[in-house]
Amino acid sequence: MIASPRHKVLPALDKLGVFIAIGLLATLGFAPLMVFRANRIVLGETVDIAQAMPPGPMVVLLASIGVAGVAALLKTSAMMRLIASLAAIAVLAWVVGVSASFLVEGADAVARASPASGFWLLFGIFALMATDALTRMDPKPSLRIGLVLLAGLALAAFLASGIWDDLSVMREYENRAGSFAREARRHLFLAFGSLFMAALAGIPLGILCHQVRAVRGPVLSVLNIMQTVPSIALFGLLIAPLSWLSTELPILRAIGVSGIGAAPAFIALFFYSLLPVVANTVTGLAGIPANVSEAATGMGMTERQRLFSVKLPLAFPVILTGIRIVLVQNIGLATIAALIGGGGFGVFVFQGVGQTAMDLVLLGALPTVTLAFAAAVIMDALVDIMRPSGVQKGSQ
Amino acid sequence: MIDIEHITKRYGEEAVVDDVSMTVERGKVAVIVGTSGSGKTTLLRMVNRLVEPSEGRILIDGKDTHEIPGHLLRRQIGYAIQGHGLFPHRTVAENIATVPKLAGWEKRRIDDRVDELMTLFQLEPSQYRDRHPGELSGGQQQRVGVARALAAEPDVLLMDEPFGALDPIIRAKAQDDLLEIQRRFETTVLLVTHDMDEAMRLGDQIAVMAEGKIVQYADPATLLVKPASEFVDNLVGTADRPFRLLSLRKVGDIVEPGSSEGEPVQPATSLREAYANMLWQGRDTLPVVDDQGNALGRVRMDAISPWAARPA
């Protein structure tokens, strides 16, 4: 009678939530939210939350951080945690724009304001909290794709609203709006185009490796070795043969193939893509239970029917996993193409590095990371959708 | 009818199946029993040409199996294997429809056949048609596997350890169901197993195989009372032999007029079961009744015992 209510005195705390709350407090206490610079390349001075914005937005920001922190700390429902963290991210996105306008207001036209470590830490912590909440909710694949599209819409809305226009990275964008669209197209072409070609060549090659055992070892070894060649070295190695080809064959030059530029980048990405596609095709086909394969033959299927109506459909989720790996890898690797004049978001990254203009680096890096992240989530969802129902995750 | 004529399969020098001949009569169940490595599965797989014989030929209803391409031959022959081998990405109905679809049946005829088989195998079509194999129990998966093998109305059904993955209770039920359906469709069945109890239960004829040869091919009773060799003798098990003999006979064979105390047995009950009931109840006689419980007579222990004895 006396002892029973005692364990109720302290509310149960969430383990991850404790870390999140400590992280939030530490960030608020020690990390500056913004950086202000007199122009785009000088070292900036950091600005604390208190000095970074008018009192109104600051109250909203602190309130949303407080609510999210408490939601993380207590054993609240996953839905509650998701809403609190997403709301905090939205407020953070709004505040960073407001703060930038506040800081550059009245300053020189070349003055820049950008988010500092405090902002990125807060963003990272809330993103962690949202991801954790989503993992706990275990949403259906279609819902996951929907969430990514929703996030994309929200991002587009922020960009269109002009709230972020005074942020340094948006100033960089303004100066390069024309080339940004061109490099974005080039980046997508490099990443998706090389993946498409790799799938076109790699899946049949994987099937061949599966059917003809003697081919498997040599093909996988060659692709493995290719994977270990550093990307810059591979670009370099391709310059000589491609220059030679384009001088010997005018038709290649006519379609834009030369020793430098997009062609060697495309070819290098294609080669890097080949191993995951081929290896996953082989693994997927090998993972089909022997008795399923034997039953297919025993039912009177021809070799071709067995391949197309039983083996490939069953191997498809594994092949798609390979394509997912390639896509995310290619979106990242395509930045390197800029080094040999291949274009893509890497152009901004390397220009930014050259000019020590970090905001320009971000203009190249942020879209790349966002794209890779979205591609990963969407492809994972597709893999889950393709898995036959009743077959448990991981049992294939 | 299956005629296997002097069939041999060699891998290199070694003959896995060595000059085997046997005949399975139309509408009968023949069981090939042997230890692993005896060549029984290879023999079975040569019937539908999953394995091509090195020598000899196999006739089905008088026609040489080499007269048509292998995949067309296999569409005419039912094939069920251990662990069912269902296609996990296809529904139950699609799995069963596999061979009719390959054979180009009309959709309506396929649907009717699928429903017929599912009902026959106690899988309510409306409930199970659109499920995937992963959502079924082991026993249900096995039934779908046999239903799939029978879908295109084959005259011949080959089964390779079809009940090997089932637990004993479900296995007994699956064996009974198979016999019932086999009698209904008058399918000729050739079944491979390593389990002598299963062979005794299912086989009209049993072929005992060892080292690629058929040691003895006979009906179960002959195998028990006149084993051709010590190997067969060991395989049928000397200690259980009287009881196995009893399990081949039914109470209906020896029922006699009269009445008795005790829990009744039915004409279809095996002598083995009736004998066990007598021992358990401590009686010399038991009443025999039909399905409705009408008295048919009685069965005496003295009448059972001679059936367990070695014939003179």
XYZ file of C-alpha atoms in Angstrom:
708
model
C 0.000 0.000 0.000
C 2.837 2.329 0.772
C 5.375 1.051 -1.717
C 3.231 0.726 -4.815
C 3.099 4.321 -6.113
C 6.774 4.961 -5.471
C 8.114 3.969 -8.920
C 5.710 6.447 -10.535
C 7.429 9.491 -9.040
C 9.960 9.847 -11.854
C 8.561 9.734 -15.390
C 10.197 7.084 -17.610
C 12.814 8.643 -19.875
C 13.583 7.657 -23.445
C 17.231 6.590 -23.862
C 17.816 8.276 -27.212
C 15.764 11.213 -25.954
C 18.265 11.855 -23.154
C 21.054 12.222 -25.701
C 18.876 14.444 -27.883
C 18.010 16.701 -24.955
C 21.643 16.956 -23.835
C 22.664 17.694 -27.427
C 20.071 20.434 -27.760
C 21.119 22.091 -24.494
C 24.817 21.905 -25.361
C 24.183 23.376 -28.807
C 22.106 26.240 -27.435
C 24.716 26.917 -24.773
C 27.951 26.682 -26.709
C 27.467 26.735 -30.493
C 26.897 29.918 -32.524
C 23.808 29.854 -34.724
C 24.990 32.074 -37.584
C 28.112 33.486 -39.209
C 28.299 37.051 -40.476
C 30.947 38.103 -42.989
C 31.771 41.452 -44.510
C 32.155 39.740 -47.924
C 32.028 36.233 -49.307
C 35.647 35.156 -48.725
C 36.821 36.792 -45.497
C 36.690 34.927 -42.199
C 33.390 35.618 -40.524
C 32.353 36.395 -37.002
C 29.992 34.046 -35.237
C 26.665 35.229 -33.916
C 24.771 33.713 -30.981
C 21.045 33.107 -31.064
C 20.343 36.165 -28.920
C 22.053 38.494 -31.381
C 21.021 36.678 -34.548
C 17.359 37.639 -34.779
C 14.530 39.780 -33.454
C 12.888 38.626 -30.185
C 9.726 37.281 -31.879
C 11.342 34.555 -34.006
C 13.722 33.755 -31.149
C 10.822 32.975 -28.815
C 9.239 30.753 -31.485
C 12.535 28.956 -32.098
C 13.268 28.373 -28.410
C 9.689 27.215 -27.826
C 9.807 24.690 -30.649
C 13.213 23.425 -29.497
C 11.801 23.100 -25.981
C 8.717 21.190 -27.102
C 10.746 18.849 -29.315
C 13.260 18.305 -26.508
C 10.559 17.363 -24.008
C 8.841 15.118 -26.583
C 12.160 13.353 -27.171
C 12.950 13.023 -23.476
C 9.637 11.522 -22.367
C 8.324 8.226 -23.689
C 5.921 9.861 -26.107
C 4.366 8.116 -29.106
C 6.354 7.873 -32.326
C 3.808 10.057 -34.133
C 4.186 12.752 -31.477
C 7.984 12.667 -31.792
C 7.779 12.840 -35.582
C 5.460 15.857 -35.549
C 7.540 17.666 -32.909
C 10.818 17.102 -34.764
C 9.421 18.033 -38.195
C 7.839 21.171 -36.739
C 11.171 22.103 -35.175
C 12.925 21.577 -38.532
C 10.359 23.792 -40.269
C 10.785 26.525 -37.644
C 14.561 26.217 -37.942
C 14.329 26.594 -41.731
C 12.158 29.678 -41.362
C 14.341 31.225 -38.628
C 17.562 30.796 -40.587
C 16.092 32.901 -43.409
C 14.724 35.516 -41.029
C 18.063 35.672 -39.238
C 19.999 36.120 -42.480
C 17.791 39.063 -43.467
C 18.163 40.512 -39.959
C 21.965 40.285 -40.056
C 22.584 41.721 -43.539
C 19.986 44.439 -43.147
C 21.679 47.815 -43.303
C 25.051 46.196 -43.941
C 27.116 46.427 -47.110
C 25.578 44.811 -50.240
C 28.424 42.244 -50.334
C 27.924 41.263 -46.679
C 26.994 37.612 -46.187
C 25.118 35.677 -43.514
C 25.119 31.905 -43.340
C 24.217 29.177 -40.868
C 26.967 28.175 -38.437
C 27.654 25.044 -36.408
C 24.725 25.657 -34.063
C 22.223 25.563 -36.918
C 23.706 22.427 -38.456
C 23.804 20.667 -35.082
C 20.188 21.524 -34.358
C 19.201 20.392 -37.848
C 21.151 17.153 -37.441
C 19.629 16.408 -34.030
C 16.061 16.978 -35.247
C 16.713 14.946 -38.386
C 17.966 12.115 -36.152
C 14.863 12.388 -34.007
C 12.560 12.349 -37.066
C 14.378 9.352 -38.591
C 14.187 7.494 -35.293
C 10.458 8.218 -35.004
C 9.893 7.012 -38.584
C 11.852 3.831 -37.927
C 9.686 3.140 -34.881
C 6.534 3.680 -36.952
C 7.797 1.338 -39.694
C 5.751 3.070 -42.441
C 4.671 1.297 -45.633
C 6.948 1.792 -48.669
C 4.352 3.920 -50.470
C 4.075 6.194 -47.440
C 7.855 6.588 -47.329
C 7.904 7.687 -50.968
C 5.043 10.071 -50.207
C 7.003 11.597 -47.321
C 10.028 12.202 -49.555
C 7.825 13.898 -52.164
C 6.220 15.975 -49.397
C 9.657 17.012 -48.129
C 10.582 17.967 -51.697
C 7.461 20.117 -51.978
C 8.227 21.794 -48.650
C 11.765 22.512 -49.845
C 10.455 23.955 -53.108
C 7.979 26.116 -51.178
C 10.760 27.530 -48.985
C 12.900 28.257 -52.045
C 10.014 29.907 -53.902
C 8.838 31.989 -50.926
C 12.010 34.087 -50.858
C 12.510 33.589 -47.104
C 16.013 32.261 -47.764
C 16.981 34.914 -50.326
C 19.355 36.708 -47.951
C 21.231 33.510 -47.099
C 24.720 33.468 -48.492
C 24.252 30.231 -50.430
C 21.191 31.726 -52.175
C 23.215 34.799 -53.101
C 25.688 32.447 -54.774
C 22.789 30.799 -56.564
C 21.471 34.134 -57.801
C 24.807 34.826 -59.493
C 24.747 31.440 -61.221
C 21.086 30.634 -61.775
C 21.687 29.898 -65.456
C 24.650 27.593 -65.000
C 23.020 25.934 -61.967
C 20.177 24.553 -64.073
C 22.628 23.393 -66.741
C 24.943 21.686 -64.237
C 21.974 20.096 -62.482
C 20.831 18.564 -65.771
C 24.376 17.425 -66.476
C 24.682 15.902 -63.000
C 21.431 13.975 -63.388
C 22.418 12.857 -66.865
C 25.774 11.542 -65.610
C 24.321 9.758 -62.586
C 21.160 8.299 -64.133
C 22.503 7.822 -67.658
C 25.501 5.793 -66.563
C 23.250 3.788 -64.212
C 20.826 3.077 -67.055
C 23.618 1.891 -69.326
C 25.111 -0.170 -66.483
C 21.753 -1.876 -65.859
C 21.330 -2.471 -69.587
C 24.728 -4.166 -69.796
C 25.078 -5.465 -66.239
C 21.878 -7.481 -65.842
C 22.465 -9.590 -68.988
C 26.118 -9.954 -67.946
C 24.970 -11.114 -64.499
C 22.606 -13.632 -66.090
C 25.447 -14.896 -68.255
C 27.687 -15.244 -65.180
C 24.910 -17.225 -63.500
C 24.296 -19.565 -66.434
C 27.925 -20.107 -67.442
C 29.944 -20.858 -64.347
C 33.281 -20.503 -66.154
C 32.582 -16.831 -66.953
C 31.669 -15.846 -63.412
C 35.110 -15.778 -61.743
C 36.954 -13.767 -64.429
C 34.143 -11.213 -64.949
C 33.688 -10.519 -61.235
C 37.465 -10.289 -60.704
C 37.885 -7.721 -63.498
C 34.968 -5.652 -62.197
C 36.332 -5.886 -58.661
C 39.722 -4.581 -59.751
C 38.036 -1.773 -61.668
C 36.160 -0.803 -58.510
C 39.456 -0.367 -56.651
C 40.922 2.116 -59.154
C 40.567 5.606 -57.634
C 38.082 7.699 -59.585
C 40.534 10.428 -60.524
C 42.994 7.837 -61.776
C 40.290 6.203 -63.880
C 39.392 9.563 -65.413
C 43.088 10.064 -66.175
C 43.459 6.595 -67.669
C 40.532 7.241 -69.992
C 41.923 10.498 -71.411
C 44.474 8.895 -73.717
C 42.315 6.196 -75.360
C 39.349 8.533 -75.749
C 41.456 11.292 -77.314
C 42.851 8.757 -79.726
C 39.390 7.405 -80.556
C 37.925 10.843 -81.144
C 40.732 11.770 -83.560
C 40.484 8.436 -85.378
C 36.683 8.312 -85.554
C 35.133 11.657 -86.511
C 31.684 10.347 -85.759
C 32.585 10.057 -82.061
C 33.888 13.608 -82.044
C 30.646 14.721 -83.657
C 28.617 13.406 -80.695
C 30.956 15.117 -78.253
C 33.334 12.347 -77.230
C 36.822 13.537 -76.374
C 39.583 12.878 -73.882
C 38.136 15.268 -71.346
C 34.577 16.381 -70.642
C 31.461 14.389 -70.019
C 32.391 11.290 -72.034
C 35.210 9.948 -69.829
C 33.194 10.805 -66.716
C 30.194 8.931 -68.084
C 32.330 5.914 -68.994
C 34.066 5.867 -65.616
C 30.750 6.020 -63.758
C 29.460 3.243 -66.010
C 32.374 1.004 -65.042
C 31.952 1.761 -61.344
C 28.256 0.908 -61.658
C 28.856 -2.396 -63.334
C 30.152 -4.383 -60.344
C 27.197 -3.801 -57.989
C 24.693 -4.527 -60.772
C 26.430 -7.692 -62.004
C 27.266 -8.952 -58.514
C 23.721 -8.434 -57.240
C 22.230 -10.086 -60.317
C 24.451 -13.119 -59.717
C 23.656 -13.152 -55.973
C 19.934 -12.751 -56.602
C 19.828 -15.588 -59.108
C 21.978 -17.821 -56.905
C 19.711 -17.163 -53.920
C 16.700 -18.808 -55.541
C 15.917 -22.031 -53.646
C 17.066 -25.088 -55.610
C 13.689 -26.805 -55.335
C 11.857 -23.786 -56.782
C 14.158 -23.840 -59.764
C 13.814 -27.605 -60.109
C 10.033 -27.407 -59.823
C 9.989 -24.877 -62.665
C 11.833 -27.311 -64.933
C 9.782 -30.241 -63.682
C 6.566 -28.374 -64.573
C 7.748 -28.233 -68.176
C 9.071 -24.680 -68.428
C 11.686 -24.043 -71.070
C 14.992 -22.501 -70.025
C 13.751 -19.097 -71.191
C 10.392 -19.372 -69.378
C 12.179 -20.408 -66.223
C 14.507 -17.399 -66.431
C 11.876 -14.783 -67.167
C 8.882 -15.996 -65.185
C 10.572 -17.492 -62.132
C 14.232 -16.649 -61.673
C 14.365 -12.971 -62.656
C 11.206 -11.974 -60.756
C 12.553 -13.698 -57.644
C 15.990 -12.127 -58.040
C 14.574 -8.693 -58.823
C 14.545 -7.239 -55.288
C 18.235 -8.130 -54.950
C 19.040 -6.643 -58.378
C 17.141 -3.506 -57.397
C 19.243 -3.299 -54.230
C 22.313 -3.255 -56.483
C 20.792 -0.470 -58.557
C 20.073 1.476 -55.387
C 23.719 1.197 -54.336
C 24.816 2.366 -57.776
C 22.423 5.291 -57.887
C 23.458 6.725 -54.533
C 27.117 6.083 -55.340
C 26.814 7.733 -58.776
C 25.062 10.838 -57.492
C 28.021 11.369 -55.157
C 30.743 10.336 -57.600
C 29.390 12.527 -60.395
C 30.712 15.576 -58.490
C 34.243 14.459 -59.394
C 33.383 14.742 -63.099
C 33.881 18.515 -62.814
C 37.630 17.922 -62.397
C 37.937 16.866 -66.036
C 35.386 19.305 -67.393
C 32.496 16.879 -67.168
C 30.174 19.361 -65.461
C 27.667 18.620 -62.732
C 27.294 20.041 -59.227
C 31.005 19.390 -58.724
C 31.666 22.539 -60.775
C 30.478 24.683 -57.862
C 32.283 22.581 -55.288
C 35.658 22.887 -57.005
C 35.182 26.580 -57.896
C 34.259 27.197 -54.275
C 37.323 25.337 -53.032
C 39.481 27.349 -55.419
C 38.053 30.668 -54.259
C 37.839 29.591 -50.598
C 34.174 30.497 -50.856
C 32.461 27.929 -48.644
C 29.000 29.057 -49.692
C 29.763 28.159 -53.271
C 30.927 24.725 -52.105
C 27.594 24.354 -50.332
C 25.734 25.314 -53.512
C 27.251 22.216 -55.099
C 27.211 19.945 -52.063
C 23.697 20.523 -50.682
C 21.778 19.503 -53.838
C 24.051 16.459 -54.205
C 23.429 15.268 -50.654
C 19.684 15.971 -50.873
C 19.439 14.101 -54.159
C 21.398 11.099 -52.868
C 19.277 10.953 -49.717
C 15.992 11.118 -51.630
C 17.222 8.479 -54.088
C 18.208 6.149 -51.227
C 14.811 6.416 -49.492
C 12.810 6.007 -52.705
C 14.881 3.047 -53.922
C 14.648 1.310 -50.532
C 10.885 1.717 -50.668
C 10.808 0.288 -54.202
C 12.855 -2.728 -53.096
C 10.285 -3.376 -50.342
C 7.394 -2.985 -52.776
C 8.934 -5.487 -55.204
C 9.395 -8.112 -52.495
C 6.666 -10.734 -52.878
C 4.182 -10.549 -50.026
C 4.552 -13.300 -47.485
C 8.297 -13.392 -48.035
C 9.814 -11.920 -44.910
C 12.355 -9.131 -44.985
C 15.848 -10.526 -45.199
C 14.733 -14.077 -45.940
C 15.700 -13.745 -49.554
C 1.270 -47.226 -67.421
C 5.021 -46.732 -67.038
C 7.433 -49.211 -68.630
C 11.041 -48.821 -67.602
C 13.207 -50.988 -69.873
C 16.871 -51.696 -69.064
C 17.544 -48.129 -68.003
C 21.106 -47.159 -67.016
C 22.566 -43.830 -65.952
C 26.309 -43.400 -65.755
C 28.254 -40.451 -64.429
C 31.719 -41.127 -65.772
C 32.489 -44.784 -65.061
C 30.046 -45.158 -62.219
C 26.543 -46.443 -62.932
C 24.166 -44.627 -60.557
C 21.241 -46.568 -62.005
C 22.272 -49.930 -63.393
C 20.104 -51.777 -65.911
C 16.800 -51.285 -64.123
C 13.524 -52.612 -65.532
C 10.124 -52.272 -63.900
C 6.497 -51.711 -64.846
C 3.907 -49.642 -63.043
C 0.368 -50.674 -63.979
C -2.150 -47.992 -64.912
C -3.861 -46.494 -61.865
C -1.493 -48.128 -59.370
C 0.925 -46.658 -56.869
C 4.516 -47.879 -57.067
C 6.981 -46.813 -54.403
C 10.749 -46.881 -54.802
C 12.438 -47.323 -51.420
C 16.132 -47.087 -50.818
C 18.842 -45.479 -48.758
C 20.392 -42.218 -49.937
C 22.728 -42.823 -52.847
C 20.776 -45.878 -54.011
C 19.882 -44.132 -57.281
C 16.133 -43.914 -56.553
C 15.820 -40.171 -57.268
C 17.897 -40.461 -60.445
C 15.615 -43.268 -61.606
C 12.544 -41.130 -60.966
C 14.032 -38.100 -62.715
C 14.733 -40.156 -65.812
C 11.004 -40.779 -66.235
C 10.319 -37.095 -66.983
C 13.802 -36.670 -68.459
C 15.109 -34.197 -65.896
C 17.971 -36.662 -66.164
C 18.691 -38.207 -69.561
C 19.379 -41.973 -69.391
C 22.673 -43.346 -70.726
C 21.013 -46.528 -71.940
C 17.559 -48.072 -72.157
C 14.193 -46.479 -72.695
C 11.052 -45.541 -70.814
C 7.547 -45.902 -72.235
C 4.479 -44.130 -70.929
C 1.245 -45.738 -72.133
C 3.306 -47.484 -74.772
C 4.923 -44.310 -76.141
C 8.680 -43.787 -75.945
C 9.359 -40.666 -73.845
C 12.055 -39.629 -76.297
C 9.547 -39.050 -79.075
C 8.733 -35.521 -77.855
C 10.892 -32.669 -76.498
C 11.631 -32.846 -72.773
C 9.710 -29.749 -71.720
C 6.565 -30.916 -73.558
C 6.890 -34.368 -71.974
C 7.146 -32.790 -68.518
C 3.914 -30.839 -69.034
C 2.100 -34.173 -69.413
C 3.591 -35.652 -66.243
C 2.794 -34.427 -62.748
C 5.820 -33.704 -60.575
C 5.836 -33.044 -56.831
C 9.017 -32.694 -54.785
C 10.168 -32.452 -51.190
C 9.712 -28.964 -49.748
C 7.020 -28.386 -52.431
C 9.110 -25.895 -54.516
C 6.211 -23.457 -54.855
C 6.922 -20.146 -56.603
C 7.002 -17.632 -53.741
C 6.173 -14.636 -55.950
C 2.992 -16.184 -57.310
C -0.352 -16.690 -55.571
C -1.722 -20.119 -54.715
C -4.044 -20.004 -57.763
C -1.202 -18.930 -60.081
C 0.994 -21.691 -58.726
C -1.632 -24.351 -59.361
C -2.346 -22.895 -62.821
C 1.317 -23.165 -63.891
C 1.124 -26.179 -66.183
C -2.366 -25.517 -67.637
C -1.112 -22.029 -68.543
C 2.010 -23.446 -70.185
C -0.210 -25.874 -72.057
C -2.358 -22.990 -73.281
C -5.679 -23.824 -71.632
C -8.494 -21.277 -71.791
C -8.724 -19.008 -68.762
C -12.160 -20.268 -67.773
C -11.073 -23.890 -67.857
C -7.985 -23.048 -65.787
C -10.068 -21.202 -63.172
C -12.517 -24.093 -62.892
C -9.720 -26.616 -62.518
C -7.938 -24.515 -59.876
C -11.140 -24.204 -57.843
C -11.842 -27.934 -58.191
C -8.377 -28.899 -56.974
C -8.353 -26.388 -54.138
C -11.697 -27.687 -52.885
C -10.440 -31.257 -53.205
C -7.361 -30.410 -51.127
C -9.483 -28.644 -48.487
C -8.301 -25.140 -49.316
C -11.383 -22.900 -49.576
C -10.803 -21.109 -52.934
C -12.280 -17.752 -51.937
C -10.041 -17.700 -48.888
C -6.768 -19.038 -50.259
C -6.767 -18.309 -54.004
C -4.939 -14.983 -53.769
C -2.596 -15.800 -50.907
C 1.109 -16.293 -51.420
C 2.825 -19.566 -50.442
C 4.684 -17.758 -47.637
C 1.347 -17.135 -45.931
C 0.416 -20.838 -45.721
C 1.275 -23.528 -43.172
C 3.649 -26.338 -44.116
C 0.822 -28.787 -44.648
C -1.101 -26.338 -46.838
C 1.993 -25.593 -48.926
C 2.500 -29.309 -49.494
C -1.123 -29.705 -50.612
C -0.754 -26.815 -53.050
C 2.389 -28.509 -54.351
C 0.498 -31.744 -55.083
C -2.479 -29.809 -56.491
C -0.089 -28.005 -58.848
C 1.373 -31.328 -59.956
C -2.122 -32.633 -60.761
C -3.445 -29.449 -62.390
C -3.149 -30.446 -66.045
C -4.866 -33.792 -65.406
C -1.748 -35.907 -65.908
C -2.102 -39.688 -66.182
C 1.207 -40.118 -64.442
C 2.378 -38.429 -61.238
C 5.996 -38.527 -60.062
C 6.706 -37.706 -56.422
C 10.130 -37.290 -54.853
C 9.892 -37.520 -51.043
C 6.776 -35.337 -51.208
C 5.999 -35.640 -47.500
C 9.579 -35.500 -46.245
C 9.287 -32.009 -44.764
C 6.044 -32.632 -42.842
C 5.652 -33.545 -39.199
C 4.297 -37.081 -38.509
C 0.648 -36.167 -37.877
C 0.276 -33.944 -40.942
C 2.220 -36.507 -42.977
C -0.254 -39.309 -42.192
C -3.145 -37.066 -43.228
C -1.342 -36.030 -46.435
C -0.728 -39.695 -47.295
C -4.418 -40.545 -46.820
C -5.461 -37.548 -48.959
C -3.056 -38.579 -51.697
C -4.472 -42.125 -51.843
C -8.029 -40.799 -51.962
C -7.293 -38.390 -54.807
C -5.164 -40.952 -56.636
C -8.103 -43.381 -56.624
C -10.514 -40.665 -57.726
C -8.445 -39.610 -60.778
C -6.992 -43.127 -61.325
C -3.575 -41.534 -61.606
C -0.538 -43.772 -62.016
C 1.881 -42.758 -59.255
C 5.603 -43.407 -58.962
C 6.834 -42.215 -55.578
C 10.323 -42.159 -54.076
C 10.924 -42.381 -50.330
C 13.479 -43.628 -47.824
C 10.756 -44.406 -45.304
C 9.580 -48.052 -45.361
C 6.460 -47.228 -43.319
C 5.435 -44.707 -45.971
C 6.119 -47.260 -48.709
C 3.973 -49.910 -46.955
C 1.187 -47.410 -46.431
C 1.040 -46.063 -49.996
C 2.435 -48.696 -52.328
C 0.497 -51.255 -54.331
C 3.978 -52.349 -55.385
C 7.288 -51.578 -53.712
C 10.670 -51.524 -55.430
C 13.606 -51.818 -53.049
C 16.703 -50.189 -54.528
C 20.340 -50.498 -53.529
C 23.502 -49.483 -55.378
C 21.651 -48.622 -58.561
C 19.787 -51.912 -58.850
C 16.315 -53.040 -57.917
C 16.767 -55.735 -55.300
C 13.122 -56.705 -55.134
C 9.912 -55.427 -56.751
C 6.804 -56.888 -55.166
C 3.615 -56.094 -53.274
C 4.032 -55.211 -49.575
C 2.955 -58.611 -48.221
C 5.417 -60.508 -50.409
C 8.184 -58.116 -49.367
C 7.430 -58.932 -45.714
C 7.078 -62.687 -45.939
C 9.480 -63.470 -48.754
C 12.291 -60.902 -48.689
C 14.599 -61.546 -51.633
C 17.754 -60.828 -49.669
C 19.104 -60.032 -46.248
C 19.166 -56.359 -47.263
C 15.406 -56.335 -47.861
C 14.911 -58.334 -44.686
C 16.754 -55.672 -42.679
C 14.948 -52.852 -44.431
C 11.459 -54.166 -43.586
C 12.576 -54.706 -39.993
C 12.399 -58.149 -38.408
C 10.946 -56.955 -35.087
C 8.025 -55.061 -36.629
C 7.289 -57.611 -39.309
C 4.186 -59.254 -37.733
C 2.639 -55.864 -37.091
C 3.390 -54.603 -40.584
C 1.644 -57.706 -41.944
C -1.363 -56.931 -39.791
C -1.480 -53.345 -41.007
C -1.964 -54.617 -44.584
C -5.306 -56.289 -43.704
C -8.627 -54.800 -42.703
C -11.112 -55.864 -40.049
C -13.699 -56.210 -42.831
C -11.754 -59.204 -44.184
C -12.269 -61.325 -41.068
C -15.430 -60.020 -39.452
C -17.676 -62.838 -38.203
C -21.250 -62.996 -36.850
C -21.751 -62.502 -33.172
C -21.587 -59.781 -30.575
C -19.006 -58.514 -28.143
C -18.379 -56.043 -25.349
C -15.912 -53.175 -25.721
C -15.271 -50.164 -27.898
C -16.269 -51.005 -31.478
C -13.993 -50.934 -34.534
C -14.971 -50.361 -38.204
C -14.477 -52.640 -41.236
C -11.854 -50.226 -42.646
C -9.777 -50.392 -39.454
C -6.505 -52.248 -39.975
C -5.960 -55.516 -38.097
C -2.970 -53.880 -36.435
C -5.132 -51.181 -34.941
C -7.844 -53.641 -33.894
C -5.236 -55.866 -32.258
C -3.763 -52.896 -30.384
C -7.249 -51.919 -29.192
C -7.840 -55.447 -27.859
C -4.546 -55.443 -25.962
C -5.308 -52.024 -24.533
C -8.859 -52.899 -23.485
C -7.812 -56.329 -22.198
C -10.390 -58.178 -24.358
C -10.281 -61.134 -26.765
C -13.079 -59.809 -28.981
C -14.368 -56.423 -30.164
C -17.667 -55.456 -31.845
C -17.601 -54.286 -35.477
C -19.930 -51.457 -36.535
C -20.386 -49.417 -39.745
C -20.246 -45.613 -40.131
C -23.717 -45.192 -38.694
C -22.966 -47.423 -35.708
C -25.022 -50.435 -36.939
C -23.658 -53.707 -35.580
C -21.962 -55.864 -38.266
C -20.563 -58.607 -36.050
C -17.362 -59.082 -34.117
C -13.662 -59.665 -34.567
C -11.654 -62.224 -32.539
C -7.993 -62.044 -31.496
C -7.616 -65.722 -32.477
C -8.744 -64.782 -35.972
C -6.237 -61.937 -36.188
C -3.144 -63.754 -34.959
C -2.680 -66.089 -37.947
C -2.345 -63.065 -40.265
C 0.720 -61.997 -38.333
C 2.447 -65.368 -38.657
C 5.023 -66.349 -41.267
C 3.226 -68.275 -44.016
C 4.138 -71.966 -44.151
